[in-house]
Amino acid sequence: MSLIGIEKRITACEACPRLREHCLETARVKRRQFRDQDYWGKPVPGFGDPEARLLIVGLAPAAHGANRTGRMFTGDQSGLWLYRALHRAGFSNQALSEGREDGLRLHDCYITTAARCAPPGNKPLPEELARCGAFLAEELMELKRVRVFLALGKIALHALWRQLPEGIKPARTLPAFAHGAEIPLNDGRLIVCSYHPSQQNTFTGLLTESMFDRVFDVSREHLVSGEI
Ligand code: SF4
């Protein structure tokens, strides 16, 4: 197994017919402003630095974002927020994410999601999350240097929690989600929780840029403390 092997199997996956149909139909119909573009339309693999110590877990590709561009959080409003914050925190070389060939590079950071196909209404079903969780489990095994997990939203936290080995979880039950919550794991690693940077949260002010920056500060502090 390798990240490249996992990526190939993700992009070829057809395990969730409802999601595959939705992605292909969205890619066929398109949004008016993107009608001249070829949509990706396939499951979207994770992206970033294979030696990452920070692993970001999101929810799923956006129908006209990653399902269009083929790269996580690229081409939508959530991505604008995420990549700006990553750039401010020193985890990326640029603050803008527009397409797979835009030159964006992540440093010490890898981005994945709970589901790899855009779900109708941004709501994957439990059985779809369970299927796609197998890919997250494989990524966790490959990304051996990860010290901090940043969960963007409750679904991402629960998806991550289900794939972590029992021995490193501090409790058997799913932890409660709260923005800024820190969940230390038994092996010294840390889960940090954040509201997802979706329009629903950023347009309403539930998540501000300073709140978002703070979770990256906490993540960075944990990475630095592990170096001492
Ligand atoms: S959501 Fe995951 S498991 Fe389901 S079809 Fe897409 S890649 Fe496959």
PDB file of C-alpha atoms and ligand atoms in Angstrom:
ATOM      1  CA  MET A   1       0.000   0.000   0.000  1.00  0.00           C
ATOM      2  CA  SER A   2       1.136   3.556  -0.732  1.00  0.00           C
ATOM      3  CA  LEU A   3      -0.564   6.926  -0.912  1.00  0.00           C
ATOM      4  CA  ILE A   4      -0.403   6.714  -4.704  1.00  0.00           C
ATOM      5  CA  GLY A   5      -1.998   3.257  -4.612  1.00  0.00           C
ATOM      6  CA  ILE A   6      -4.746   4.509  -2.290  1.00  0.00           C
ATOM      7  CA  GLU A   7      -5.317   7.496  -4.587  1.00  0.00           C
ATOM      8  CA  LYS A   8      -5.745   5.210  -7.603  1.00  0.00           C
ATOM      9  CA  ARG A   9      -8.257   3.014  -5.833  1.00  0.00           C
ATOM     10  CA  ILE A  10     -10.220   6.025  -4.564  1.00  0.00           C
ATOM     11  CA  THR A  11     -10.550   7.593  -8.010  1.00  0.00           C
ATOM     12  CA  ALA A  12     -11.765   4.263  -9.429  1.00  0.00           C
ATOM     13  CA  CYS A  13     -14.211   3.510  -6.596  1.00  0.00           C
ATOM     14  CA  GLU A  14     -17.878   2.908  -7.439  1.00  0.00           C
ATOM     15  CA  ALA A  15     -19.010   1.532  -4.082  1.00  0.00           C
ATOM     16  CA  CYS A  16     -21.757   4.121  -3.405  1.00  0.00           C
ATOM     17  CA  PRO A  17     -24.160   4.273  -6.378  1.00  0.00           C
ATOM     18  CA  ARG A  18     -26.143   7.238  -4.975  1.00  0.00           C
ATOM     19  CA  LEU A  19     -23.004   9.366  -4.641  1.00  0.00           C
ATOM     20  CA  ARG A  20     -21.500   8.323  -7.941  1.00  0.00           C
ATOM     21  CA  GLU A  21     -24.705   9.206  -9.767  1.00  0.00           C
ATOM     22  CA  HIS A  22     -24.862  12.579  -8.040  1.00  0.00           C
ATOM     23  CA  CYS A  23     -21.240  13.420  -8.913  1.00  0.00           C
ATOM     24  CA  LEU A  24     -21.659  12.430 -12.548  1.00  0.00           C
ATOM     25  CA  GLU A  25     -24.969  14.230 -12.920  1.00  0.00           C
ATOM     26  CA  THR A  26     -23.510  17.392 -11.361  1.00  0.00           C
ATOM     27  CA  ALA A  27     -20.542  17.114 -13.718  1.00  0.00           C
ATOM     28  CA  ARG A  28     -22.883  16.739 -16.685  1.00  0.00           C
ATOM     29  CA  VAL A  29     -25.282  19.579 -15.850  1.00  0.00           C
ATOM     30  CA  LYS A  30     -22.620  21.949 -14.377  1.00  0.00           C
ATOM     31  CA  ARG A  31     -23.152  25.344 -12.791  1.00  0.00           C
ATOM     32  CA  ARG A  32     -23.626  28.163 -15.276  1.00  0.00           C
ATOM     33  CA  GLN A  33     -20.424  29.991 -14.301  1.00  0.00           C
ATOM     34  CA  PHE A  34     -18.361  26.816 -14.936  1.00  0.00           C
ATOM     35  CA  ARG A  35     -20.120  25.603 -18.072  1.00  0.00           C
ATOM     36  CA  ASP A  36     -16.925  25.861 -20.163  1.00  0.00           C
ATOM     37  CA  GLN A  37     -14.974  23.629 -17.790  1.00  0.00           C
ATOM     38  CA  ASP A  38     -14.618  19.847 -17.742  1.00  0.00           C
ATOM     39  CA  TYR A  39     -15.681  18.627 -14.318  1.00  0.00           C
ATOM     40  CA  TRP A  40     -13.578  15.977 -12.578  1.00  0.00           C
ATOM     41  CA  GLY A  41     -16.682  14.001 -11.574  1.00  0.00           C
ATOM     42  CA  LYS A  42     -14.712  11.122  -9.976  1.00  0.00           C
ATOM     43  CA  PRO A  43     -14.068  10.429  -6.289  1.00  0.00           C
ATOM     44  CA  VAL A  44     -11.520  12.938  -4.986  1.00  0.00           C
ATOM     45  CA  PRO A  45      -8.365  11.588  -3.285  1.00  0.00           C
ATOM     46  CA  GLY A  46      -6.498  13.204  -0.402  1.00  0.00           C
ATOM     47  CA  PHE A  47      -3.805  15.754  -1.133  1.00  0.00           C
ATOM     48  CA  GLY A  48      -0.646  17.081   0.478  1.00  0.00           C
ATOM     49  CA  ASP A  49       2.721  16.290   1.991  1.00  0.00           C
ATOM     50  CA  PRO A  50       3.335  12.534   2.483  1.00  0.00           C
ATOM     51  CA  GLU A  51       5.540  13.431   5.474  1.00  0.00           C
ATOM     52  CA  ALA A  52       2.818  15.578   7.036  1.00  0.00           C
ATOM     53  CA  ARG A  53       2.515  15.910  10.789  1.00  0.00           C
ATOM     54  CA  LEU A  54      -0.809  17.730  10.496  1.00  0.00           C
ATOM     55  CA  LEU A  55      -3.729  15.783   9.011  1.00  0.00           C
ATOM     56  CA  ILE A  56      -6.869  17.758   8.219  1.00  0.00           C
ATOM     57  CA  VAL A  57     -10.080  15.753   7.935  1.00  0.00           C
ATOM     58  CA  GLY A  58     -12.991  17.454   6.197  1.00  0.00           C
ATOM     59  CA  LEU A  59     -16.451  16.248   5.273  1.00  0.00           C
ATOM     60  CA  ALA A  60     -16.676  15.607   1.518  1.00  0.00           C
ATOM     61  CA  PRO A  61     -15.996  17.269  -1.855  1.00  0.00           C
ATOM     62  CA  ALA A  62     -18.306  20.138  -2.804  1.00  0.00           C
ATOM     63  CA  ALA A  63     -20.424  19.446  -5.886  1.00  0.00           C
ATOM     64  CA  HIS A  64     -19.034  22.438  -7.818  1.00  0.00           C
ATOM     65  CA  GLY A  65     -15.751  22.651  -5.874  1.00  0.00           C
ATOM     66  CA  ALA A  66     -13.605  19.533  -5.586  1.00  0.00           C
ATOM     67  CA  ASN A  67     -16.033  17.522  -7.714  1.00  0.00           C
ATOM     68  CA  ARG A  68     -15.225  20.060 -10.433  1.00  0.00           C
ATOM     69  CA  THR A  69     -11.505  20.587  -9.892  1.00  0.00           C
ATOM     70  CA  GLY A  70     -10.467  17.146  -8.588  1.00  0.00           C
ATOM     71  CA  ARG A  71      -8.570  18.460  -5.578  1.00  0.00           C
ATOM     72  CA  MET A  72      -9.868  18.675  -2.048  1.00  0.00           C
ATOM     73  CA  PHE A  73     -11.214  22.082  -0.968  1.00  0.00           C
ATOM     74  CA  THR A  74     -10.236  23.560  -4.307  1.00  0.00           C
ATOM     75  CA  GLY A  75     -12.577  25.861  -6.182  1.00  0.00           C
ATOM     76  CA  ASP A  76     -15.149  26.613  -3.494  1.00  0.00           C
ATOM     77  CA  GLN A  77     -15.753  29.033  -0.638  1.00  0.00           C
ATOM     78  CA  SER A  78     -14.665  26.571   2.062  1.00  0.00           C
ATOM     79  CA  GLY A  79     -11.382  26.130   0.260  1.00  0.00           C
ATOM     80  CA  LEU A  80     -10.810  29.867   0.058  1.00  0.00           C
ATOM     81  CA  TRP A  81     -11.016  29.972   3.836  1.00  0.00           C
ATOM     82  CA  LEU A  82      -8.994  26.841   4.437  1.00  0.00           C
ATOM     83  CA  TYR A  83      -6.092  27.641   2.132  1.00  0.00           C
ATOM     84  CA  ARG A  84      -5.893  31.253   3.336  1.00  0.00           C
ATOM     85  CA  ALA A  85      -5.637  29.960   6.896  1.00  0.00           C
ATOM     86  CA  LEU A  86      -3.073  27.298   5.939  1.00  0.00           C
ATOM     87  CA  HIS A  87      -0.978  29.954   4.245  1.00  0.00           C
ATOM     88  CA  ARG A  88      -1.131  32.266   7.262  1.00  0.00           C
ATOM     89  CA  ALA A  89      -0.108  29.348   9.477  1.00  0.00           C
ATOM     90  CA  GLY A  90       2.821  28.400   7.215  1.00  0.00           C
ATOM     91  CA  PHE A  91       1.402  25.094   5.961  1.00  0.00           C
ATOM     92  CA  SER A  92       1.046  26.116   2.303  1.00  0.00           C
ATOM     93  CA  ASN A  93       3.033  28.091  -0.243  1.00  0.00           C
ATOM     94  CA  GLN A  94       0.079  30.160  -1.445  1.00  0.00           C
ATOM     95  CA  ALA A  95      -3.252  31.370  -0.136  1.00  0.00           C
ATOM     96  CA  LEU A  96      -5.368  30.587  -3.185  1.00  0.00           C
ATOM     97  CA  SER A  97      -6.681  27.273  -4.483  1.00  0.00           C
ATOM     98  CA  GLU A  98      -8.173  27.341  -7.963  1.00  0.00           C
ATOM     99  CA  GLY A  99      -7.289  24.087  -9.726  1.00  0.00           C
ATOM    100  CA  ARG A 100      -5.018  21.049  -9.633  1.00  0.00           C
ATOM    101  CA  GLU A 101      -2.316  22.878 -11.611  1.00  0.00           C
ATOM    102  CA  ASP A 102      -2.293  26.154  -9.664  1.00  0.00           C
ATOM    103  CA  GLY A 103       1.089  25.485  -8.029  1.00  0.00           C
ATOM    104  CA  LEU A 104      -0.283  25.065  -4.519  1.00  0.00           C
ATOM    105  CA  ARG A 105       1.974  22.975  -2.279  1.00  0.00           C
ATOM    106  CA  LEU A 106       1.302  21.918   1.284  1.00  0.00           C
ATOM    107  CA  HIS A 107       4.142  21.717   3.810  1.00  0.00           C
ATOM    108  CA  ASP A 108       3.827  19.311   6.746  1.00  0.00           C
ATOM    109  CA  CYS A 109       0.106  19.026   6.081  1.00  0.00           C
ATOM    110  CA  TYR A 110      -2.207  16.558   4.343  1.00  0.00           C
ATOM    111  CA  ILE A 111      -5.902  17.022   3.617  1.00  0.00           C
ATOM    112  CA  THR A 112      -8.446  14.252   3.420  1.00  0.00           C
ATOM    113  CA  THR A 113     -12.181  13.862   3.959  1.00  0.00           C
ATOM    114  CA  ALA A 114     -14.711  11.499   5.504  1.00  0.00           C
ATOM    115  CA  ALA A 115     -16.331  10.858   2.096  1.00  0.00           C
ATOM    116  CA  ARG A 116     -14.617  11.232  -1.310  1.00  0.00           C
ATOM    117  CA  CYS A 117     -17.696  11.787  -3.429  1.00  0.00           C
ATOM    118  CA  ALA A 118     -19.860  14.905  -3.290  1.00  0.00           C
ATOM    119  CA  PRO A 119     -23.110  14.018  -1.493  1.00  0.00           C
ATOM    120  CA  PRO A 120     -26.518  15.533  -2.265  1.00  0.00           C
ATOM    121  CA  GLY A 121     -27.155  18.351   0.197  1.00  0.00           C
ATOM    122  CA  ASN A 122     -23.639  17.849   1.626  1.00  0.00           C
ATOM    123  CA  LYS A 123     -25.049  14.963   3.657  1.00  0.00           C
ATOM    124  CA  PRO A 124     -23.438  11.565   3.161  1.00  0.00           C
ATOM    125  CA  LEU A 125     -25.426   8.623   4.578  1.00  0.00           C
ATOM    126  CA  PRO A 126     -23.995   6.608   7.475  1.00  0.00           C
ATOM    127  CA  GLU A 127     -23.413   3.580   5.246  1.00  0.00           C
ATOM    128  CA  GLU A 128     -21.554   5.755   2.699  1.00  0.00           C
ATOM    129  CA  LEU A 129     -19.333   7.163   5.438  1.00  0.00           C
ATOM    130  CA  ALA A 130     -18.693   3.648   6.683  1.00  0.00           C
ATOM    131  CA  ARG A 131     -17.613   2.490   3.215  1.00  0.00           C
ATOM    132  CA  CYS A 132     -15.368   5.469   2.601  1.00  0.00           C
ATOM    133  CA  GLY A 133     -13.886   5.151   6.084  1.00  0.00           C
ATOM    134  CA  ALA A 134     -11.832   2.236   4.788  1.00  0.00           C
ATOM    135  CA  PHE A 135      -9.800   4.690   2.692  1.00  0.00           C
ATOM    136  CA  LEU A 136      -9.276   6.958   5.687  1.00  0.00           C
ATOM    137  CA  ALA A 137      -8.010   3.970   7.667  1.00  0.00           C
ATOM    138  CA  GLU A 138      -5.502   3.229   4.905  1.00  0.00           C
ATOM    139  CA  GLU A 139      -4.321   6.845   4.833  1.00  0.00           C
ATOM    140  CA  LEU A 140      -3.850   6.805   8.605  1.00  0.00           C
ATOM    141  CA  MET A 141      -1.564   3.799   8.212  1.00  0.00           C
ATOM    142  CA  GLU A 142       0.460   5.453   5.451  1.00  0.00           C
ATOM    143  CA  LEU A 143       0.788   8.907   7.016  1.00  0.00           C
ATOM    144  CA  LYS A 144       3.095   7.681   9.741  1.00  0.00           C
ATOM    145  CA  ARG A 145       4.402  11.068  10.906  1.00  0.00           C
ATOM    146  CA  VAL A 146       1.024  12.600  11.797  1.00  0.00           C
ATOM    147  CA  ARG A 147       0.959  14.135  15.298  1.00  0.00           C
ATOM    148  CA  VAL A 148      -2.090  16.378  15.076  1.00  0.00           C
ATOM    149  CA  PHE A 149      -5.477  15.610  13.546  1.00  0.00           C
ATOM    150  CA  LEU A 150      -7.624  18.633  12.749  1.00  0.00           C
ATOM    151  CA  ALA A 151     -11.264  17.598  12.405  1.00  0.00           C
ATOM    152  CA  LEU A 152     -13.412  20.074  10.470  1.00  0.00           C
ATOM    153  CA  GLY A 153     -16.883  19.471  11.886  1.00  0.00           C
ATOM    154  CA  LYS A 154     -18.635  16.782  13.846  1.00  0.00           C
ATOM    155  CA  ILE A 155     -18.968  14.271  11.005  1.00  0.00           C
ATOM    156  CA  ALA A 156     -15.243  14.499  10.292  1.00  0.00           C
ATOM    157  CA  LEU A 157     -14.449  13.980  13.977  1.00  0.00           C
ATOM    158  CA  HIS A 158     -16.632  10.905  14.167  1.00  0.00           C
ATOM    159  CA  ALA A 159     -15.252   9.497  10.908  1.00  0.00           C
ATOM    160  CA  LEU A 160     -11.715   9.934  12.220  1.00  0.00           C
ATOM    161  CA  TRP A 161     -12.581   8.505  15.622  1.00  0.00           C
ATOM    162  CA  ARG A 162     -13.979   5.327  14.104  1.00  0.00           C
ATOM    163  CA  GLN A 163     -10.725   4.662  12.237  1.00  0.00           C
ATOM    164  CA  LEU A 164      -8.299   5.271  15.098  1.00  0.00           C
ATOM    165  CA  PRO A 165      -6.941   2.147  16.825  1.00  0.00           C
ATOM    166  CA  GLU A 166      -8.790   1.385  20.068  1.00  0.00           C
ATOM    167  CA  GLY A 167      -5.561   1.419  22.063  1.00  0.00           C
ATOM    168  CA  ILE A 168      -4.866   5.098  21.505  1.00  0.00           C
ATOM    169  CA  LYS A 169      -8.370   6.400  22.228  1.00  0.00           C
ATOM    170  CA  PRO A 170      -8.764   7.943  25.676  1.00  0.00           C
ATOM    171  CA  ALA A 171     -12.402   6.744  25.886  1.00  0.00           C
ATOM    172  CA  ARG A 172     -14.610   4.194  24.196  1.00  0.00           C
ATOM    173  CA  THR A 173     -17.432   6.608  23.421  1.00  0.00           C
ATOM    174  CA  LEU A 174     -17.390   9.199  20.650  1.00  0.00           C
ATOM    175  CA  PRO A 175     -16.161  12.504  22.064  1.00  0.00           C
ATOM    176  CA  ALA A 176     -18.461  15.517  22.079  1.00  0.00           C
ATOM    177  CA  PHE A 177     -17.719  18.002  19.323  1.00  0.00           C
ATOM    178  CA  ALA A 178     -17.016  21.670  20.109  1.00  0.00           C
ATOM    179  CA  HIS A 179     -15.048  24.269  18.214  1.00  0.00           C
ATOM    180  CA  GLY A 180     -11.553  24.459  19.703  1.00  0.00           C
ATOM    181  CA  ALA A 181     -11.917  21.205  21.663  1.00  0.00           C
ATOM    182  CA  GLU A 182      -8.663  19.305  22.115  1.00  0.00           C
ATOM    183  CA  ILE A 183      -8.693  15.531  22.534  1.00  0.00           C
ATOM    184  CA  PRO A 184      -5.327  14.124  23.629  1.00  0.00           C
ATOM    185  CA  LEU A 185      -4.722  10.554  22.479  1.00  0.00           C
ATOM    186  CA  ASN A 186      -2.962   7.904  24.549  1.00  0.00           C
ATOM    187  CA  ASP A 187       0.070   7.901  22.228  1.00  0.00           C
ATOM    188  CA  GLY A 188       0.793  11.639  22.663  1.00  0.00           C
ATOM    189  CA  ARG A 189      -0.974  12.736  19.519  1.00  0.00           C
ATOM    190  CA  LEU A 190      -3.782  15.285  19.563  1.00  0.00           C
ATOM    191  CA  ILE A 191      -7.144  15.798  17.893  1.00  0.00           C
ATOM    192  CA  VAL A 192      -8.145  19.443  17.489  1.00  0.00           C
ATOM    193  CA  CYS A 193     -11.744  20.246  16.530  1.00  0.00           C
ATOM    194  CA  SER A 194     -12.925  23.151  14.402  1.00  0.00           C
ATOM    195  CA  TYR A 195     -16.151  24.218  12.838  1.00  0.00           C
ATOM    196  CA  HIS A 196     -16.087  23.402   9.149  1.00  0.00           C
ATOM    197  CA  PRO A 197     -15.274  26.543   7.072  1.00  0.00           C
ATOM    198  CA  SER A 198     -18.491  26.134   5.058  1.00  0.00           C
ATOM    199  CA  GLN A 199     -20.448  29.189   3.960  1.00  0.00           C
ATOM    200  CA  GLN A 200     -23.118  28.197   6.441  1.00  0.00           C
ATOM    201  CA  ASN A 201     -20.619  28.809   9.253  1.00  0.00           C
ATOM    202  CA  THR A 202     -18.486  31.616   7.826  1.00  0.00           C
ATOM    203  CA  PHE A 203     -21.270  33.782   6.374  1.00  0.00           C
ATOM    204  CA  THR A 204     -23.185  33.627   9.653  1.00  0.00           C
ATOM    205  CA  GLY A 205     -20.114  34.468  11.741  1.00  0.00           C
ATOM    206  CA  LEU A 206     -20.253  31.185  13.627  1.00  0.00           C
ATOM    207  CA  LEU A 207     -16.665  30.707  12.449  1.00  0.00           C
ATOM    208  CA  THR A 208     -14.460  33.805  12.154  1.00  0.00           C
ATOM    209  CA  GLU A 209     -10.957  33.946  10.673  1.00  0.00           C
ATOM    210  CA  SER A 210      -9.422  34.542  14.100  1.00  0.00           C
ATOM    211  CA  MET A 211     -11.267  31.482  15.481  1.00  0.00           C
ATOM    212  CA  PHE A 212      -9.987  29.459  12.542  1.00  0.00           C
ATOM    213  CA  ASP A 213      -6.430  30.772  12.968  1.00  0.00           C
ATOM    214  CA  ARG A 214      -6.514  29.744  16.612  1.00  0.00           C
ATOM    215  CA  VAL A 215      -6.984  26.043  15.799  1.00  0.00           C
ATOM    216  CA  PHE A 216      -3.928  26.192  13.554  1.00  0.00           C
ATOM    217  CA  ASP A 217      -1.990  27.959  16.318  1.00  0.00           C
ATOM    218  CA  VAL A 218      -2.927  25.163  18.726  1.00  0.00           C
ATOM    219  CA  SER A 219      -1.954  22.549  16.138  1.00  0.00           C
ATOM    220  CA  ARG A 220       1.397  24.240  15.525  1.00  0.00           C
ATOM    221  CA  GLU A 221       2.070  24.525  19.258  1.00  0.00           C
ATOM    222  CA  HIS A 222       1.555  20.775  19.646  1.00  0.00           C
ATOM    223  CA  LEU A 223       3.872  20.038  16.735  1.00  0.00           C
ATOM    224  CA  VAL A 224       6.557  22.302  18.186  1.00  0.00           C
ATOM    225  CA  SER A 225       6.199  20.826  21.680  1.00  0.00           C
ATOM    226  CA  GLY A 226       6.750  17.360  20.187  1.00  0.00           C
ATOM    227  CA  GLU A 227      10.116  18.501  18.761  1.00  0.00           C
ATOM    228  CA  ILE A 228      11.546  19.393  22.174  1.00  0.00           C
TER     229      ILE A 228
HETATM  230  S1  SF4 B   1     -17.843   7.899  -1.169  1.00  0.00           S
HETATM  231 FE1  SF4 B   1     -15.956   6.710  -0.972  1.00  0.00          FE
HETATM  232  S2  SF4 B   1     -16.625   4.557  -0.855  1.00  0.00           S
HETATM  233 FE2  SF4 B   1     -18.347   5.753  -1.714  1.00  0.00          FE
HETATM  234  S3  SF4 B   1     -18.057   5.669  -3.952  1.00  0.00           S
HETATM  235 FE3  SF4 B   1     -17.064   7.534  -3.247  1.00  0.00          FE
HETATM  236  S4  SF4 B   1     -14.923   6.900  -2.951  1.00  0.00           S
HETATM  237 FE4  SF4 B   1     -16.155   5.028  -3.018  1.00  0.00          FE
END
